[in-house]
């Protein structure tokens, strides 16, 4: 088994050899390490993508808007630019990229954004969705075991921090939790709290 | 502690390569902190299955509560022409791996197929560090022959060599399939850096003694003597170290900061002591006196190193005279001593005295030892919401001399760092004479910082760093570093690592001094030999050992 350190180093060097700057290659090393750590096929996707671009390096993305259309977008340049601008992009709520190669490769950058912003982010492409939570977990739905080499559209949605449960569920659970409390008698009220009777001194 | 306001030393002074290349071992060094941490662990030789020539398998372990670490050793025959202490060798007298736990027979069989192959073998997440070593033929054969005849070996020969085996690399942290650091980093006993590498080397040293005793006894069971304990104690493990170490200190800026910061914090706290007691002054004098005897055993053919040793020796003569005038009646005595040393001694001497000043102060040093690691990933993300003007200030405050270097001059860019294809090892070469500069590694930090600064000067200052990076990704690696140095002042070498006057072994010396190595013996400007654990307590003496073993008089 390859260690994550080997995954990081080899991904970084290969990316440099494929024409990315050292700074971007460092980001790629960490990103692939993160995908592999989450059990996603980072090495396989990167290998296929770097082979595709070895002779024809992709264009950089200069600006990210609400909708980003192009014939072909690089998941790495999109991911790094997204990461760098995430504080501003958050205000757009939903962002779309068209025609992104090997879209799984954008995932670790968005996952990192989730950590920076303290918000969950939902990523959807080709009937698959990924929920990234603060760079701590990636939940996926309908994940395809086949490598996806092109997503006609990637939809990225910043999710507001709100409860994932109903008020009724909470209240019922809270009521049960109260059964660990001791009913206060007059004596406990005067002796149990520790603080004085007046807070005006 | 003090009404003096002692400040941290300026990184512009401390982080120069000539200064870093003058550092010495100290109480903070990893060999010493390893022994302090593991002295109360149970040591055991679990397996010793060598044939009469000393070839076979051995296992040694340290245990405490339910935790075990085991060194698995494989010794084999190699021909004389196969023995090379360069990292490019492919066969070694012995190969070692530190296994997490006690190895099963299956583990040993698996490791036997892989560990002797080193870089071309594979180990697993159950293994922590990996190494190999060659015999010092003149010392090893002499010791075996002497012991087999019932005699102790010639001490003067052993003093010259200092070890029976010399390692050429100690690998850790995920290399060749070894466990990633994240799997073990929360274990309290290995909070100090390179603990497991230090453990491996320590146990290898014990193996070398057991092996010579075993071969000698096999040669003549009737007559053979055991290696005298005092002689064994004065033998360490040699190491040949090349350029592989140099990029490490550039590639791990927050870790480098923690090492230097802890040294500087210790110095600052010690200089701030108002009343120095007699006992503490005597510990300092005692260590200094004993260490001066050791310096006489630092032998090298290197003119560069002899110059440094001679400068140290003459400084210590000067210092002796000065010390006679010092008394505990002087308030802030350590600060006085430091100020005098800074004014009167050269870099070797000054840093030697700094190391010595730490010796009396367990209470200052011990808390620092566990702060010498770094969670590097926490500082990887660039704060891209900041402004270009913020970055400009950071560069001007933290790279004062670097941004003045003229990189238009050929001498400023004379060298380039690269990774060799045959061994995947870092190397350095002349940019204008050799091919391959287009594959340069990102280790020319000074040049790239200057390039970043020039770009920043003409960029719109109100832009965010995120916006700046959209069109300047060629300097992204140094933007990251600049934001790191803003928080970690000692994270960067304040020198040009590709200049014509670069002495690469200064970079090695910095790291090796933190390891606790002594007897620096440069064989060129690119590699050197050192000694580790010379004078250290033997395995059975660990529990009763004291921390000043490094100053034990060499007999």
XYZ file of C-alpha atoms in Angstrom:
756
model
C 0.000 0.000 0.000
C 1.281 3.453 -0.855
C 1.467 5.870 2.049
C -0.357 9.204 1.827
C 3.016 10.882 1.940
C 4.015 9.021 -1.238
C 0.659 9.923 -2.821
C 1.249 13.605 -2.027
C 4.855 13.717 -3.258
C 4.277 11.786 -6.470
C 1.137 13.767 -7.354
C 3.004 17.026 -6.776
C 5.970 16.028 -8.924
C 3.810 14.589 -11.717
C 1.712 17.759 -11.799
C 4.830 19.889 -12.057
C 6.037 17.672 -14.905
C 2.660 18.180 -16.616
C 3.185 21.928 -16.626
C 1.616 23.315 -13.450
C 3.589 25.801 -11.358
C 5.216 24.517 -8.161
C 2.659 26.362 -6.016
C -0.287 24.780 -7.862
C 1.467 21.399 -7.819
C 1.753 21.637 -4.041
C -2.010 22.195 -3.897
C -2.584 19.180 -6.163
C -0.426 16.950 -3.946
C -2.532 17.841 -0.903
C -5.781 17.514 -2.901
C -5.039 14.012 -4.192
C -3.884 12.975 -0.747
C -7.219 14.191 0.607
C -9.245 12.288 -2.038
C -7.361 9.071 -1.341
C -7.786 9.596 2.407
C -11.566 9.807 1.843
C -11.408 6.621 -0.256
C -12.017 8.360 -3.596
C -9.982 7.587 -6.752
C -7.690 10.612 -6.742
C -4.618 8.959 -8.239
C -6.595 7.355 -11.067
C -8.336 10.603 -12.023
C -5.154 12.650 -11.823
C -3.191 10.162 -13.881
C -5.820 10.163 -16.656
C -6.153 13.946 -16.610
C -2.404 14.643 -16.660
C -2.009 12.253 -19.602
C -4.748 14.190 -21.413
C -3.103 17.590 -20.889
C 0.587 16.670 -21.101
C 0.913 18.025 -24.628
C -1.741 20.701 -24.450
C -1.795 22.484 -21.108
C -5.263 23.790 -20.145
C -6.171 27.440 -19.937
C -6.300 29.123 -16.570
C -9.581 30.513 -15.338
C -9.214 34.260 -14.848
C -12.494 35.008 -13.123
C -15.232 32.964 -11.494
C -18.846 34.072 -12.022
C -22.197 32.598 -11.138
C -22.125 30.688 -14.431
C -18.811 29.741 -16.043
C -19.091 28.540 -19.586
C -16.259 27.267 -21.695
C -15.526 24.471 -24.124
C -13.294 22.775 -21.601
C -12.406 23.745 -18.034
C -9.524 22.454 -15.958
C -10.771 21.031 -12.629
C -7.526 22.039 -10.945
C -7.399 25.668 -12.054
C -11.134 25.946 -11.278
C -10.633 24.306 -7.879
C -7.646 26.434 -6.867
C -9.309 29.662 -8.056
C -12.486 28.682 -6.198
C -10.466 28.047 -3.047
C -8.672 31.386 -3.364
C -11.925 33.326 -3.883
C -14.284 31.335 -1.672
C -14.989 34.219 0.701
C -16.369 36.249 -2.206
C -18.003 33.355 -4.063
C -20.022 32.360 -1.010
C -22.274 35.374 -1.661
C -23.301 33.914 -5.045
C -24.916 30.930 -3.238
C -24.885 28.689 -6.335
C -22.096 28.532 -8.902
C -22.026 26.518 -12.094
C -19.133 25.390 -14.270
C -19.707 23.922 -17.707
C -17.623 21.255 -19.403
C -15.193 20.413 -16.629
C -12.712 17.608 -17.251
C -12.341 14.923 -14.612
C -14.733 16.720 -12.236
C -13.843 14.612 -9.198
C -10.559 16.536 -9.068
C -12.389 19.738 -8.095
C -13.822 18.077 -4.986
C -10.926 18.407 -2.499
C -10.625 22.140 -3.192
C -14.334 22.658 -2.469
C -13.978 20.489 0.615
C -11.227 22.810 1.842
C -13.510 25.821 1.165
C -16.126 24.197 3.381
C -13.590 24.162 6.220
C -12.552 27.781 5.635
C -16.139 29.081 5.456
C -17.561 26.803 8.144
C -20.396 25.792 5.817
C -21.387 22.544 4.156
C -21.222 22.623 0.363
C -23.187 20.459 -2.079
C -21.530 19.532 -5.388
C -23.537 17.870 -8.165
C -22.591 16.562 -11.597
C -23.802 13.761 -13.874
C -26.495 12.566 -11.417
C -23.918 12.244 -8.640
C -23.875 14.470 -5.605
C -21.286 15.055 -2.921
C -21.862 16.772 0.389
C -18.605 18.116 1.822
C -18.610 18.956 5.523
C -15.825 21.199 6.817
C -13.128 19.073 5.113
C -13.898 16.389 7.677
C -16.114 14.154 5.530
C -17.425 13.710 1.998
C -20.817 12.027 1.621
C -21.692 10.867 -1.858
C -24.926 9.774 -3.533
C -25.156 7.744 -6.748
C -21.387 7.723 -7.150
C -20.399 6.126 -10.419
C -17.605 3.568 -10.185
C -16.564 4.506 -13.722
C -14.255 7.475 -14.029
C -16.086 10.561 -15.273
C -13.874 12.374 -17.786
C -16.241 15.272 -18.420
C -19.054 16.912 -16.494
C -21.287 18.940 -18.739
C -22.228 20.936 -15.659
C -20.932 21.107 -12.092
C -23.333 22.787 -9.679
C -21.856 24.003 -6.406
C -24.203 25.195 -3.670
C -23.191 26.756 -0.375
C -25.575 25.409 2.270
C -26.687 27.643 5.096
C -25.906 26.468 8.604
C -29.275 25.241 9.749
C -30.619 22.256 11.637
C -31.052 19.025 9.757
C -33.887 17.967 12.118
C -37.373 19.182 12.969
C -38.234 21.269 15.997
C -40.480 18.438 17.152
C -37.624 15.884 17.105
C -35.479 18.279 19.084
C -38.153 18.976 21.679
C -38.859 15.297 22.203
C -35.196 14.506 22.632
C -34.690 17.473 24.950
C -37.593 16.375 27.110
C -35.984 12.949 27.487
C -32.658 14.535 28.384
C -34.396 16.404 31.229
C -34.877 13.087 32.978
C -31.220 13.296 34.036
C -31.981 16.471 36.077
C -32.763 16.550 39.816
C -35.988 18.217 40.918
C -34.969 21.239 43.013
C -36.168 21.488 46.597
C -36.012 24.716 48.625
C -32.947 23.384 50.402
C -31.118 22.499 47.176
C -32.031 25.877 45.730
C -30.287 27.742 48.553
C -27.250 25.481 48.907
C -26.654 23.805 45.566
C -25.756 26.688 43.268
C -22.743 28.082 45.053
C -23.306 31.705 44.105
C -24.464 34.387 46.541
C -28.007 35.617 46.777
C -27.096 39.037 45.531
C -24.984 40.059 42.560
C -24.901 43.729 43.454
C -21.690 43.874 45.493
C 12.357 36.524 36.438
C 13.873 39.827 35.392
C 13.511 43.513 34.851
C 15.709 43.246 31.774
C 13.762 43.109 28.553
C 15.753 40.468 26.692
C 14.499 40.122 23.152
C 14.530 37.154 20.804
C 17.551 37.258 18.527
C 16.881 38.721 15.107
C 16.237 36.083 12.385
C 18.404 38.228 10.089
C 21.287 37.255 12.389
C 20.381 33.726 13.479
C 19.042 32.412 10.166
C 22.145 33.182 8.110
C 23.709 29.980 6.792
C 27.120 30.612 8.329
C 25.422 30.916 11.736
C 23.155 27.905 11.247
C 26.238 26.007 10.111
C 27.872 26.799 13.471
C 25.172 25.266 15.669
C 26.130 22.567 18.157
C 24.204 19.842 19.932
C 22.410 20.924 23.077
C 20.029 19.747 25.733
C 17.266 20.258 23.144
C 18.855 17.778 20.732
C 16.753 14.828 19.699
C 19.226 12.091 20.687
C 19.230 13.431 24.222
C 15.485 14.021 24.456
C 14.897 10.498 23.130
C 16.954 9.037 25.970
C 15.205 11.223 28.554
C 11.800 10.067 27.261
C 12.589 6.367 26.913
C 14.948 5.806 29.837
C 12.218 4.235 31.945
C 10.902 1.956 29.177
C 11.725 -1.737 29.353
C 14.442 -2.758 26.947
C 14.651 -6.353 25.714
C 16.539 -8.414 23.157
C 13.710 -10.578 21.827
C 15.549 -12.559 19.167
C 19.186 -13.069 18.315
C 19.508 -15.626 15.560
C 22.933 -15.011 13.980
C 25.291 -17.589 12.517
C 28.964 -17.823 13.435
C 29.825 -15.022 11.019
C 27.219 -12.723 12.521
C 24.706 -13.020 9.691
C 21.023 -13.513 10.465
C 18.139 -11.824 12.224
C 17.790 -10.034 15.554
C 14.935 -8.194 17.264
C 15.195 -5.608 20.050
C 12.295 -3.845 21.732
C 11.253 -1.042 24.021
C 8.022 -1.614 25.953
C 5.917 0.365 28.362
C 2.365 -0.370 29.457
C 0.896 -1.976 26.340
C 3.074 -0.184 23.776
C 5.985 -1.921 22.050
C 8.457 -0.724 19.464
C 10.763 -3.318 17.909
C 13.903 -3.007 15.868
C 14.219 -5.850 13.380
C 17.809 -6.312 12.150
C 18.972 -8.284 9.124
C 22.723 -8.835 8.810
C 24.155 -10.326 5.637
C 27.441 -11.002 3.885
C 28.521 -8.495 1.261
C 31.679 -8.397 -0.799
C 34.178 -5.637 -0.112
C 33.561 -4.049 -3.488
C 29.845 -3.823 -2.697
C 30.409 -1.776 0.454
C 29.815 1.909 -0.205
C 28.688 4.548 2.231
C 27.100 6.623 -0.493
C 23.324 6.679 -0.568
C 23.547 5.263 -4.095
C 24.719 1.845 -2.836
C 22.412 -1.158 -3.271
C 23.738 -3.623 -0.666
C 24.660 -3.141 2.976
C 26.153 -5.184 5.822
C 22.957 -4.759 7.792
C 19.462 -3.393 7.261
C 17.019 -2.328 9.936
C 13.377 -1.485 10.375
C 11.490 -0.211 13.410
C 8.230 -2.139 13.692
C 5.165 -0.869 15.546
C 4.549 -3.558 18.173
C 6.188 -6.964 18.438
C 6.661 -8.588 15.016
C 5.115 -11.991 14.308
C 7.017 -14.646 12.398
C 5.032 -13.657 9.313
C 6.060 -10.033 9.820
C 9.719 -11.031 10.078
C 9.469 -13.177 6.938
C 7.820 -10.304 5.056
C 10.410 -7.827 6.266
C 13.284 -10.166 5.452
C 12.226 -10.061 1.796
C 12.064 -6.284 1.709
C 14.152 -4.485 4.316
C 17.574 -5.513 2.944
C 16.506 -4.056 -0.418
C 15.816 -0.657 1.201
C 14.503 1.809 -1.440
C 13.437 -0.911 -3.865
C 11.674 -2.975 -1.207
C 8.260 -2.205 0.296
C 7.336 -2.001 3.931
C 3.903 -1.417 5.458
C 2.004 0.954 7.733
C 3.100 -1.322 10.593
C 6.669 -0.119 10.109
C 7.864 3.273 11.327
C 11.466 3.875 10.273
C 13.907 2.169 7.929
C 17.694 2.217 7.717
C 20.832 0.408 6.677
C 24.448 0.484 7.722
C 27.874 -0.723 6.814
C 30.633 -1.870 9.079
C 33.572 0.395 9.622
C 35.852 -2.360 8.390
C 39.002 -1.220 10.216
C 37.217 -0.839 13.554
C 34.902 -3.837 13.245
C 37.532 -6.383 12.235
C 39.980 -5.091 14.817
C 37.394 -5.382 17.605
C 36.321 -8.889 16.568
C 39.912 -10.113 16.271
C 40.955 -8.606 19.597
C 37.946 -9.960 21.477
C 38.308 -13.417 19.960
C 41.871 -13.486 21.313
C 40.619 -12.532 24.749
C 41.932 -8.960 24.475
C 40.194 -5.607 24.513
C 40.569 -3.534 21.333
C 42.996 -0.645 20.934
C 41.258 2.415 22.356
C 43.242 4.892 20.292
C 42.056 3.268 17.060
C 38.467 3.253 18.279
C 38.705 6.888 19.352
C 39.725 7.821 15.837
C 36.778 5.989 14.267
C 34.207 6.292 17.047
C 31.793 3.552 15.907
C 31.512 0.011 14.556
C 28.799 0.726 11.992
C 27.921 3.708 9.853
C 24.374 4.308 8.584
C 23.797 6.046 5.263
C 20.135 6.941 5.592
C 17.329 6.731 8.105
C 13.908 7.000 6.487
C 10.569 7.751 8.138
C 7.183 9.415 7.592
C 5.614 7.377 4.820
C 8.666 6.660 2.683
C 8.596 3.312 0.855
C 5.244 2.468 2.456
C 6.232 3.291 6.061
C 3.442 4.554 8.326
C 2.277 8.084 7.667
C 2.844 10.443 10.536
C -0.889 10.957 11.099
C -1.229 7.344 12.255
C 1.087 7.822 15.239
C 1.408 11.538 15.897
C -0.882 11.560 18.945
C 1.346 9.214 20.914
C 2.767 11.255 23.746
C 6.124 9.454 23.833
C 6.901 10.542 20.279
C 5.878 14.202 20.513
C 9.528 15.182 20.162
C 10.721 15.250 16.541
C 12.507 12.304 14.961
C 11.936 10.200 18.097
C 11.499 6.997 16.115
C 14.541 7.661 13.938
C 16.536 8.259 17.126
C 15.163 5.022 18.615
C 16.199 3.057 15.561
C 19.752 4.385 15.691
C 20.009 3.769 19.428
C 18.955 0.127 19.083
C 21.222 -0.377 16.060
C 24.114 0.680 18.289
C 23.244 -2.099 20.723
C 23.048 -4.593 17.852
C 26.583 -3.667 16.752
C 27.960 -4.506 20.215
C 26.040 -7.770 20.422
C 27.193 -8.736 16.957
C 30.926 -8.239 17.622
C 30.658 -10.146 20.896
C 28.811 -12.954 19.129
C 31.299 -13.285 16.246
C 34.284 -13.144 18.590
C 32.770 -15.867 20.754
C 31.998 -18.005 17.706
C 35.619 -17.669 16.588
C 37.031 -18.858 19.875
C 34.444 -19.838 22.481
C 37.139 -20.570 25.070
C 39.287 -17.491 24.817
C 36.892 -14.768 23.641
C 36.339 -11.692 25.812
C 33.247 -9.480 25.928
C 33.664 -5.894 24.757
C 34.440 -3.771 27.810
C 31.416 -1.716 28.813
C 33.392 1.517 29.053
C 34.791 1.017 25.559
C 31.328 0.208 24.207
C 29.873 3.318 25.840
C 32.377 5.456 23.992
C 31.319 4.039 20.655
C 28.390 5.567 18.823
C 26.892 5.016 15.409
C 28.438 6.764 12.448
C 26.439 8.355 9.697
C 27.262 9.568 6.224
C 24.976 12.387 5.268
C 24.635 13.978 1.889
C 22.467 16.613 0.296
C 19.235 14.739 1.009
C 18.963 16.598 4.266
C 19.346 20.070 2.826
C 15.950 20.417 1.110
C 14.257 19.108 4.235
C 14.853 22.316 6.155
C 13.563 24.379 3.240
C 10.540 22.157 2.668
C 9.412 22.219 6.311
C 9.351 25.909 7.252
C 7.105 25.712 10.318
C 9.094 22.783 11.660
C 12.350 24.677 11.143
C 10.816 27.597 12.999
C 9.843 25.423 15.972
C 13.377 24.093 16.304
C 15.035 27.481 16.144
C 12.313 29.182 18.179
C 12.758 26.692 21.025
C 16.510 27.283 21.030
C 16.004 31.057 20.983
C 13.285 30.935 23.656
C 15.588 28.913 25.911
C 18.385 31.437 25.383
C 16.069 34.380 26.053
C 14.725 32.819 29.266
C 18.196 31.927 30.510
C 19.553 35.411 29.775
C 16.628 36.802 31.747
C 17.584 35.004 34.986
C 18.502 37.672 37.501
C 20.140 35.594 40.241
C 22.231 32.656 39.061
C 22.944 30.092 41.763
C 26.267 28.417 42.335
C 25.005 24.958 41.491
C 23.792 26.057 38.063
C 27.043 27.874 37.318
C 28.971 24.760 38.322
C 26.896 22.549 36.005
C 27.735 24.938 33.161
C 31.449 24.908 34.056
C 31.495 21.132 34.444
C 29.875 20.492 31.052
C 32.141 23.046 29.420
C 35.247 21.502 30.938
C 34.301 17.947 29.946
C 33.236 18.950 26.464
C 36.574 20.630 25.792
C 38.233 17.239 26.198
C 35.828 15.814 23.600
C 36.652 18.558 21.120
C 40.190 17.189 20.907
C 38.740 13.989 19.457
C 37.011 15.848 16.611
C 39.296 14.812 13.784
C 38.834 15.722 10.146
C 40.839 16.238 6.972
C 38.538 19.064 5.904
C 40.207 22.478 5.859
C 36.808 24.082 6.179
C 35.970 22.115 9.326
C 39.468 22.409 10.802
C 39.116 26.167 10.467
C 35.884 25.994 12.423
C 37.333 23.677 15.092
C 40.388 25.902 15.520
C 38.209 28.978 15.807
C 36.197 27.187 18.502
C 39.303 26.088 20.379
C 40.824 29.560 20.418
C 37.475 31.058 21.432
C 37.212 28.660 24.346
C 40.683 29.659 25.561
C 39.537 33.292 25.514
C 36.297 32.344 27.194
C 38.120 30.484 29.984
C 39.968 33.624 30.942
C 36.771 35.636 30.912
C 34.852 33.014 32.927
C 37.379 33.245 35.751
C 36.171 36.800 36.329
C 32.528 35.768 36.429
C 30.749 35.207 39.709
C 27.194 34.635 40.821
C 27.325 38.052 42.478
C 26.853 39.572 39.036
C 23.175 40.218 38.359
C 21.916 38.669 35.141
C 25.149 36.730 34.846
C 24.044 34.708 31.799
C 23.118 37.845 29.962
C 26.552 39.279 30.776
C 28.183 36.070 29.537
C 26.107 36.109 26.376
C 26.817 39.768 25.643
C 30.544 39.244 26.177
C 30.508 36.166 23.941
C 28.615 37.955 21.198
C 31.179 40.733 21.246
C 34.334 38.633 21.581
C 33.742 35.219 20.047
C 33.247 33.971 16.520
C 30.084 32.172 15.424
C 31.302 28.674 16.387
C 32.289 29.822 19.856
C 29.182 31.904 20.455
C 26.777 29.118 19.537
C 28.808 26.650 21.584
C 28.370 28.812 24.671
C 24.647 29.163 23.917
C 24.336 25.349 23.903
C 26.282 25.091 27.162
C 24.130 27.717 28.877
C 21.119 25.401 28.529
C 22.720 22.580 30.512
C 21.652 23.603 34.049
C 18.050 24.331 33.162
C 15.795 21.274 32.891
C 12.854 23.446 33.939
C 13.327 25.710 30.912
C 14.284 23.039 28.376
C 11.870 20.192 29.153
C 8.654 22.071 28.280
C 10.241 23.234 25.014
C 11.184 19.742 23.807
C 7.561 18.798 23.117
C 7.079 21.983 21.118
C 9.642 21.031 18.492
C 7.115 19.410 16.143
C 4.660 21.138 13.836
C 1.239 20.411 12.378
C 2.389 21.691 9.002
C -0.895 21.190 7.145
C -2.569 23.760 9.388
C -0.459 26.481 7.806
C -0.645 25.317 4.201
C -3.689 27.313 3.096
C -2.864 30.796 1.802
C -4.983 33.554 3.426
C -6.164 34.772 0.033
C -8.597 37.319 1.501
C -5.626 39.496 2.548
C -4.461 42.399 0.421
C -1.407 42.798 -1.783
C -0.376 45.668 0.505
C -0.323 43.212 3.455
C 1.985 40.909 1.517
C 4.275 43.802 0.597
C 4.698 44.682 4.265
C 5.401 41.056 5.164
C 8.115 40.806 2.504
C 9.732 44.074 3.556
C 9.687 43.120 7.251
C 10.816 39.519 6.967
C 13.134 39.327 3.965
C 15.092 42.546 4.434
C 18.434 41.342 3.114
C 17.011 38.876 0.593
C 15.103 41.533 -1.345
C 18.352 43.483 -1.698
C 20.166 40.626 -3.500
C 20.806 41.319 -7.173
C 19.723 38.181 -9.002
C 20.757 39.663 -12.332
C 24.324 38.740 -11.318
C 25.370 35.266 -12.416
C 26.971 34.548 -9.049
C 23.603 34.950 -7.358
C 22.088 32.155 -9.424
C 25.181 29.973 -9.861
C 23.550 26.733 -8.686
C 20.339 24.810 -9.075
C 18.847 22.032 -6.965
C 17.463 18.962 -8.675
C 16.357 15.394 -7.971
C 18.541 12.757 -9.555
C 16.690 10.206 -11.608
C 18.670 7.154 -10.550
C 18.204 7.499 -6.784
C 15.505 10.150 -6.432
C 17.900 12.085 -4.217
C 18.429 15.859 -4.094
C 21.552 17.200 -5.755
C 23.027 20.600 -6.567
C 24.857 21.609 -9.737
C 26.224 24.636 -11.546
C 23.438 26.232 -13.562
C 25.764 27.540 -16.227
C 27.864 24.407 -16.705
C 25.465 21.484 -16.299
C 22.271 20.433 -18.042
C 18.951 20.098 -16.218
C 18.299 23.567 -14.773
C 14.852 23.607 -16.398
C 13.900 20.854 -13.934
C 15.011 22.904 -10.941
C 13.370 22.144 -7.582
C 11.610 24.998 -5.758
C 14.472 25.529 -3.321
C 15.713 28.877 -4.643
C 13.558 30.653 -2.099
C 15.542 33.892 -1.979
C 15.426 34.323 -5.766
C 11.711 33.542 -5.922
C 10.901 35.852 -3.008
C 12.720 38.637 -4.843
C 10.701 37.857 -7.977
C 7.490 37.967 -5.933
C 8.529 41.278 -4.395
C 9.127 42.796 -7.820
C 5.666 41.664 -8.940
C 4.079 42.983 -5.768
C 5.679 46.399 -6.226
C 3.827 46.915 -9.507
C 0.558 45.205 -8.527
C -2.515 47.130 -7.399
C -2.105 47.244 -3.615
C -5.838 47.010 -2.865
C -6.220 43.706 -4.738
C -6.777 40.560 -2.694
C -4.113 37.867 -2.738
C -6.694 35.612 -4.404
C -6.995 38.067 -7.271
C -3.209 38.491 -7.472
C -2.697 34.719 -7.673
C -5.152 34.315 -10.547
C -2.546 35.816 -12.841
C 0.648 35.061 -10.879
C 0.545 31.377 -10.063
C 4.277 31.025 -10.829
C 5.025 32.605 -7.426
C 2.307 30.819 -5.489
C 4.817 28.634 -3.601
C 6.580 31.675 -2.162
C 3.345 33.554 -1.406
C 2.533 30.605 0.864
C 5.941 30.881 2.530
C 5.609 34.617 3.055
C 2.382 34.158 4.999
C 4.083 31.430 7.027
C 7.034 33.638 7.982
C 4.594 36.320 9.041
C 3.575 33.966 11.860
C 6.813 32.010 12.273
C 9.783 34.334 12.216
C 12.460 31.616 12.132
C 10.875 29.612 9.307
C 13.195 30.801 6.558
C 16.927 30.635 5.870
C 17.884 34.285 5.411
C 20.415 33.515 2.706
C 20.677 32.652 -0.952
C 20.595 28.859 -1.340
C 21.677 28.985 -4.994
C 24.515 31.534 -4.728
C 28.081 30.789 -5.784
C 29.316 31.063 -2.196
C 26.827 28.538 -0.817
C 28.374 25.867 1.402
C 25.691 23.141 1.336
C 27.052 21.346 4.393
C 26.040 24.383 6.486
C 22.446 23.303 5.818
C 23.261 19.744 6.880
C 25.067 20.915 10.001
C 21.983 22.833 11.146
C 19.804 19.734 11.023
C 22.456 17.413 12.414
C 23.113 19.692 15.384
C 19.444 19.448 16.304
C 19.725 15.680 15.985
C 22.558 15.862 18.519
C 25.318 14.687 16.210
C 28.959 15.431 17.000
C 32.301 15.073 15.230
C 31.313 16.781 11.995
C 33.717 15.495 9.386
C 33.010 16.993 5.948
C 34.304 14.848 3.086
C 33.485 17.564 0.557
C 31.269 20.649 0.585
C 28.310 18.323 -0.090
C 28.559 15.451 2.364
C 29.935 14.683 5.761
C 30.338 12.024 8.381
C 29.126 12.376 11.935
C 28.777 10.378 15.127
C 25.609 9.771 17.133
C 25.234 8.452 20.692
C 28.949 8.404 21.460
C 29.134 8.309 25.256
C 25.456 7.384 25.594
C 24.355 4.919 28.259
C 24.083 1.321 27.079
C 20.660 -0.314 26.967
C 20.975 -1.916 30.396
C 22.159 1.387 31.908
C 19.326 3.543 30.586
C 17.187 3.623 33.707
C 20.043 5.042 35.782
C 21.474 7.347 33.143
C 21.853 11.097 33.398
C 21.440 13.624 30.631
C 25.026 14.849 30.459
C 26.300 11.608 28.894
C 27.233 13.526 25.765
C 30.112 15.128 27.682
C 31.535 11.869 28.983
C 35.291 11.987 28.653
C 36.486 9.923 25.709
C 39.051 7.440 26.998
